[in-house]
Tab-separated table of C-alpha atoms in Angstrom:
chain	number	residue	atom	x	y	z
A	17	MET	CA	-1.875	6.222	9.929
A	18	TYR	CA	-1.092	4.823	7.030
A	19	GLU	CA	-2.383	2.165	7.963
A	20	LEU	CA	-1.538	-1.407	6.411
A	21	GLU	CA	-4.929	-0.218	3.104
A	22	LEU	CA	-3.528	-2.682	0.285
A	23	ILE	CA	-6.476	-3.270	-1.796
A	24	GLU	CA	-9.400	-2.111	-2.734
A	25	SER	CA	-11.160	-4.236	-5.091
A	26	GLU	CA	-14.207	-1.801	-5.613
A	27	ARG	CA	-13.239	1.759	-7.935
A	28	ASP	CA	-15.207	4.470	-7.289
A	29	LEU	CA	-16.108	5.595	-10.559
A	30	ASP	CA	-18.349	7.992	-10.414
A	31	GLY	CA	-16.323	10.885	-11.666
A	32	PHE	CA	-15.981	8.591	-14.883
A	33	LYS	CA	-17.757	10.951	-18.019
A	34	VAL	CA	-19.867	7.889	-19.582
A	35	GLU	CA	-21.501	5.540	-17.703
A	36	LEU	CA	-19.296	1.857	-17.872
A	37	ARG	CA	-21.273	-1.671	-17.711
A	38	SER	CA	-19.192	-4.139	-17.500
A	39	ALA	CA	-15.184	-4.313	-18.816
A	40	ASP	CA	-16.424	-4.700	-22.751
A	41	GLU	CA	-17.606	-0.702	-22.406
A	42	VAL	CA	-14.717	-0.110	-20.601
A	43	LYS	CA	-12.275	-1.675	-22.777
A	44	ARG	CA	-14.589	0.062	-25.931
A	45	PHE	CA	-13.950	3.439	-23.847
A	46	TYR	CA	-9.607	2.609	-23.264
A	47	ARG	CA	-9.580	1.936	-27.459
A	48	SER	CA	-11.374	5.098	-28.173
A	49	LEU	CA	-9.186	6.598	-25.543
A	50	CYS	CA	-6.732	5.169	-27.769
A	51	ASP	CA	-8.063	6.658	-30.641
A	52	SER	CA	-8.398	10.188	-29.600
A	53	SER	CA	-5.515	12.424	-30.088
A	54	ARG	CA	-6.655	14.927	-27.862
A	55	SER	CA	-6.519	12.154	-24.869
A	56	ILE	CA	-4.564	12.924	-21.343
A	57	GLY	CA	-3.197	11.464	-18.786
A	58	LEU	CA	-5.598	11.683	-17.033
A	59	ASP	CA	-7.544	9.795	-19.360
A	60	PHE	CA	-5.402	7.220	-18.909
A	61	VAL	CA	-5.354	6.885	-15.533
A	62	GLU	CA	-9.910	6.831	-14.586
A	63	CYS	CA	-10.222	4.360	-17.529
A	64	GLY	CA	-7.783	2.419	-15.764
A	65	GLU	CA	-9.002	2.416	-12.401
A	66	ALA	CA	-11.869	1.052	-14.011
A	67	LEU	CA	-9.993	-1.590	-16.095
A	68	ARG	CA	-9.106	-2.635	-12.378
A	69	SER	CA	-12.865	-2.815	-10.723
A	70	PHE	CA	-14.010	-5.522	-13.651
A	71	ALA	CA	-10.038	-7.127	-12.865
A	72	SER	CA	-9.164	-6.138	-16.447
A	73	PHE	CA	-5.168	-6.196	-14.987
A	74	ASP	CA	-3.194	-6.685	-18.056
A	75	GLU	CA	-5.798	-3.950	-20.021
A	76	ALA	CA	-5.702	-1.445	-16.714
A	77	LEU	CA	-1.793	-2.326	-16.627
A	78	GLU	CA	-1.322	-1.053	-20.746
A	79	CYS	CA	-3.526	1.082	-19.625
A	80	PHE	CA	-1.659	3.178	-17.225
A	81	ALA	CA	1.637	2.884	-19.812
A	82	GLU	CA	-0.693	4.046	-22.261
A	83	GLY	CA	-1.952	7.651	-19.521
A	84	ILE	CA	2.234	7.998	-18.909
A	85	ALA	CA	3.714	8.081	-22.448
A	86	ARG	CA	1.014	10.520	-23.287
A	87	GLU	CA	2.396	12.826	-20.403
A	88	THR	CA	5.398	11.878	-18.407
A	89	GLY	CA	5.470	13.900	-15.693
A	90	CYS	CA	1.171	12.136	-15.264
A	91	LEU	CA	2.047	11.482	-11.255
A	92	GLN	CA	-1.266	9.555	-10.260
A	93	ALA	CA	-0.715	7.229	-13.597
A	94	TYR	CA	2.630	5.707	-11.642
A	95	LEU	CA	1.319	5.217	-8.203
A	96	ARG	CA	-1.614	3.889	-9.826
A	97	ARG	CA	0.194	1.353	-11.757
A	98	GLY	CA	2.552	0.641	-8.628
A	99	GLU	CA	-0.248	0.839	-7.036
A	100	LEU	CA	-1.882	-1.823	-8.508
A	101	LEU	CA	1.428	-4.862	-9.017
A	102	PHE	CA	1.707	-4.271	-5.706
A	103	GLU	CA	-1.242	-5.624	-5.396
A	104	LEU	CA	-0.456	-7.927	-7.896
A	105	ALA	CA	2.863	-9.009	-6.029
A	106	VAL	CA	0.820	-9.975	-2.811
A	107	CYS	CA	-1.846	-12.375	-4.118
A	108	CYS	CA	0.116	-14.395	-6.684
A	109	GLY	CA	1.167	-17.763	-5.575
A	110	SER	CA	4.897	-17.566	-6.517
A	111	ASP	CA	7.608	-16.050	-5.165
A	112	GLU	CA	10.125	-14.706	-7.847
A	113	GLU	CA	7.152	-13.432	-9.802
A	114	MET	CA	6.028	-12.190	-6.153
A	115	VAL	CA	9.548	-9.732	-6.211
A	116	ARG	CA	9.795	-8.829	-9.934
A	117	LEU	CA	6.344	-7.168	-9.933
A	118	GLY	CA	6.783	-5.868	-6.455
A	119	TRP	CA	10.891	-4.340	-7.714
A	120	ARG	CA	8.259	-2.862	-10.754
A	121	SER	CA	5.940	-1.267	-8.171
A	122	VAL	CA	8.376	0.163	-6.445
A	123	ASP	CA	10.470	1.197	-9.152
A	124	ASP	CA	6.467	3.310	-10.526
A	125	PHE	CA	6.178	4.493	-6.670
A	126	ARG	CA	10.069	5.874	-6.743
A	127	LYS	CA	9.424	8.600	-9.591
A	128	GLY	CA	6.171	9.571	-8.553
A	129	LEU	CA	7.891	10.109	-5.557
A	130	VAL	CA	10.442	12.617	-8.457
A	131	LEU	CA	7.453	14.541	-9.625
A	132	SER	CA	5.583	14.668	-6.314
A	133	LEU	CA	8.541	16.762	-4.938
A	134	GLY	CA	8.595	14.089	-2.013
A	135	ALA	CA	5.307	13.860	-0.608
A	136	ASN	CA	5.001	11.815	2.116
A	137	ASP	CA	1.864	9.292	1.312
A	138	VAL	CA	3.957	9.004	-2.467
A	139	VAL	CA	7.006	8.337	0.185
A	140	TRP	CA	5.200	6.436	2.358
A	141	ARG	CA	4.233	3.605	-0.786
A	142	LEU	CA	7.400	2.989	-1.946
A	143	GLY	CA	8.204	2.533	2.252
A	144	ILE	CA	6.336	0.138	2.149
A	145	ALA	CA	6.607	-1.977	-1.503
A	146	LEU	CA	10.287	-1.861	-0.399
A	147	LEU	CA	9.518	-3.924	3.258
A	148	LEU	CA	7.602	-6.799	0.061
A	149	VAL	CA	10.736	-6.697	-1.842
A	150	ASP	CA	12.515	-6.818	1.551
A	151	ASP	CA	14.446	-4.032	1.227
A	152	ALA	CA	13.802	-2.308	5.405
A	153	ALA	CA	17.024	-1.374	5.012
A	154	GLY	CA	16.133	1.154	2.439
A	155	VAL	CA	12.621	1.661	4.700
A	156	GLN	CA	14.568	2.744	7.723
A	157	LYS	CA	16.228	5.037	5.322
A	158	LEU	CA	12.698	6.724	4.638
A	159	ALA	CA	11.492	6.823	8.061
A	160	ASP	CA	14.454	7.905	9.355
A	161	ARG	CA	14.682	11.415	7.445
A	162	VAL	CA	10.400	12.250	8.188
A	163	ILE	CA	10.582	11.402	11.056
A	164	MET	CA	14.025	13.858	11.752
A	165	LYS	CA	12.116	16.743	10.987
A	166	GLY	CA	9.986	16.854	13.917
A	167	GLU	CA	7.655	18.910	14.444
A	168	ALA	CA	7.992	20.233	11.050
A	169	VAL	CA	5.602	17.299	10.346
A	170	PRO	CA	2.103	16.811	12.016
A	171	ALA	CA	1.953	14.377	14.205
A	172	SER	CA	-0.591	12.166	12.009
A	173	VAL	CA	2.267	11.641	10.206
A	174	ARG	CA	5.083	11.289	12.647
A	175	CYS	CA	2.494	8.475	13.475
A	176	ASP	CA	2.455	7.487	10.610
A	177	PHE	CA	6.179	6.146	9.379
A	178	LEU	CA	6.416	5.537	13.254
A	179	TYR	CA	4.738	2.741	12.371
A	180	LEU	CA	6.131	2.296	8.454
A	181	LEU	CA	10.034	3.036	11.154
A	182	GLY	CA	9.098	-0.235	13.649
A	183	LEU	CA	7.869	-2.220	10.312
A	184	ALA	CA	10.994	-1.769	8.953
A	185	LYS	CA	13.298	-2.743	12.750
A	186	VAL	CA	10.678	-5.825	12.790
A	187	PHE	CA	12.037	-7.045	9.297
A	188	MET	CA	15.566	-6.476	10.158
A	189	THR	CA	15.638	-8.850	13.466
A	190	ASP	CA	16.018	-5.145	15.720
A	191	LYS	CA	13.875	-6.460	18.247
A	192	GLY	CA	15.130	-3.680	20.765
A	193	GLY	CA	14.208	-0.561	17.638
A	194	ALA	CA	11.274	-2.458	16.851
A	195	ASP	CA	9.463	-1.724	20.415
A	196	GLU	CA	10.299	0.878	20.681
A	197	ALA	CA	8.976	2.707	17.383
A	198	PHE	CA	5.985	0.293	18.667
A	199	GLU	CA	5.525	2.028	22.500
A	200	GLU	CA	5.962	4.707	21.263
A	201	LEU	CA	2.960	4.421	19.171
A	202	VAL	CA	0.763	2.966	21.591
A	203	GLY	CA	1.427	6.086	23.663
A	204	LEU	CA	-0.006	8.189	21.295
A	205	ASP	CA	-3.589	9.022	20.249
A	206	CYS	CA	-3.393	8.714	16.475
A	207	GLY	CA	-1.342	5.333	16.652
A	208	VAL	CA	-2.095	3.320	19.017
A	209	GLU	CA	-4.134	0.967	17.098
A	210	SER	CA	-1.416	0.754	14.923
A	211	GLY	CA	1.295	0.133	17.169
A	212	TRP	CA	-0.789	-2.773	18.680
A	213	PHE	CA	-0.154	-4.404	15.805
A	214	GLY	CA	3.110	-3.930	15.087
A	215	LYS	CA	3.700	-5.181	18.417
A	216	LEU	CA	1.552	-8.172	17.323
A	217	VAL	CA	3.804	-8.094	14.469
A	218	SER	CA	6.914	-8.398	16.255
A	219	CYS	CA	5.903	-11.087	18.802
A	220	MET	CA	5.181	-13.754	15.492
A	221	ALA	CA	8.082	-11.994	14.061
A	222	LEU	CA	11.537	-11.973	16.739
A	223	SER	CA	9.056	-14.434	19.383
A	224	ASP	CA	8.290	-16.480	18.859
A	225	GLY	CA	4.621	-15.569	19.677
A	226	ALA	CA	4.924	-16.155	23.085
A	227	GLY	CA	2.548	-13.360	24.365
A	228	ALA	CA	0.547	-13.470	20.759
A	229	GLU	CA	-2.754	-13.869	23.098
A	230	VAL	CA	-2.736	-10.631	25.031
A	231	ILE	CA	-1.413	-8.702	21.726
A	232	LEU	CA	-4.832	-10.206	20.139
A	233	ARG	CA	-6.685	-9.071	22.927
A	234	GLN	CA	-5.878	-5.879	22.969
A	235	ILE	CA	-6.061	-4.476	19.329
A	236	GLN	CA	-9.253	-6.971	19.379
A	237	LEU	CA	-10.779	-4.098	21.825
A	238	ARG	CA	-9.902	-1.312	19.514
A	239	ASP	CA	-10.000	-2.532	16.161
A	240	VAL	CA	-12.025	-5.540	13.934
A	241	VAL	CA	-9.795	-5.773	11.127
A	242	LEU	CA	-5.868	-5.160	12.803
A	243	ALA	CA	-7.696	-8.266	14.375
A	244	ALA	CA	-8.836	-10.451	12.077
A	245	ALA	CA	-5.959	-9.898	10.406
A	246	GLY	CA	-3.663	-10.475	13.358
A	247	GLU	CA	-6.082	-13.705	13.440
A	248	CYS	CA	-5.234	-14.980	10.645
A	249	LEU	CA	-0.673	-14.336	11.964
A	250	ALA	CA	-1.033	-16.024	14.554
A	251	ARG	CA	-2.546	-19.080	12.828
A	252	SER	CA	0.166	-18.504	9.414
A	253	GLY	CA	2.704	-16.822	10.713
A	254	CYS	CA	5.018	-14.342	9.983
A	255	THR	CA	8.524	-14.187	8.937
A	256	ARG	CA	8.279	-11.696	5.823
A	257	PHE	CA	6.772	-8.673	5.115
A	258	ILE	CA	4.383	-10.534	2.761
A	259	ASP	CA	3.095	-12.745	5.333
A	260	VAL	CA	1.439	-9.346	7.281
A	261	ALA	CA	0.525	-7.983	3.652
A	262	ARG	CA	-1.215	-10.828	2.794
A	263	ALA	CA	-2.961	-11.324	6.474
A	264	LEU	CA	-4.174	-7.729	6.475
A	265	LEU	CA	-5.283	-8.619	2.886
A	266	ASP	CA	-7.577	-11.861	4.016
A	267	ALA	CA	-8.974	-9.432	6.654
A	268	GLY	CA	-10.645	-7.190	4.078
A	269	SER	CA	-8.301	-4.201	4.633
A	270	MET	CA	-6.860	-2.846	1.092
A	271	VAL	CA	-2.906	-1.918	0.773
A	272	LEU	CA	-1.780	1.150	-0.648
A	273	ASN	CA	-3.747	3.840	2.275
A	274	ALA	CA	-2.360	5.479	4.839
A	275	PRO	CA	-3.412	4.141	8.249
A	276	GLY	CA	-6.137	6.612	9.224
A	277	GLU	CA	-7.185	5.951	6.087
A	278	ARG	CA	-8.784	3.349	6.448
A	279	PRO	CA	-12.122	3.739	8.111
A	280	GLY	CA	-12.616	2.436	11.390
A	281	ILE	CA	-8.982	4.440	12.264
């Protein structure tokens, strides 16, 4: 499942052609890319990821933008910039800034959706970004389009989008719809952990936490990271998706990768 693996704070730089030990070295490498007429979009994606790993976020955004300027069809540049914008939106302290960065992330994922010809992992990222800017109705439409394909999509993909649909229903205050989606997830081998976590989100958001202890015990039996995120939600409450994203971040989860791509699921 595409568990809410929000952000990777450490990136694998093994693919680099040069060894980069510091932010200054990466910045010099970035300048050399800019000075070269042979640099392509993916060179800037790689460099942008390195800048991100050193928390040079402004420079990373510039680097991804330069990659797009060099190669307008560079899918990875849009996706990586969208992921970083999403991360910055979740971490910022201002609600206004969170929404501004969130919509920029949405815009990048929409462009990525076109370039990827509707790849499911990009649809997932777009859906999660739309939840961040409180467009749950838009998320429902995306999830429904994938789920209604039925047997044409693998069971794991169905699980991913049932989870997304359930979250959309929660933040549309459709408790019945959310319960239906998460109940189906719990009954599927690929969706048990995410189904129980979704039930907890629904309980906290729509039922004032009544019964949260029972659900949390089920999560604790199955997944350490989700249990930690659930405990955080139980303490802080849950009224918007940003609360869920921050709880997962605090628990050490990552962001926009599929639930099944996080170790342990």
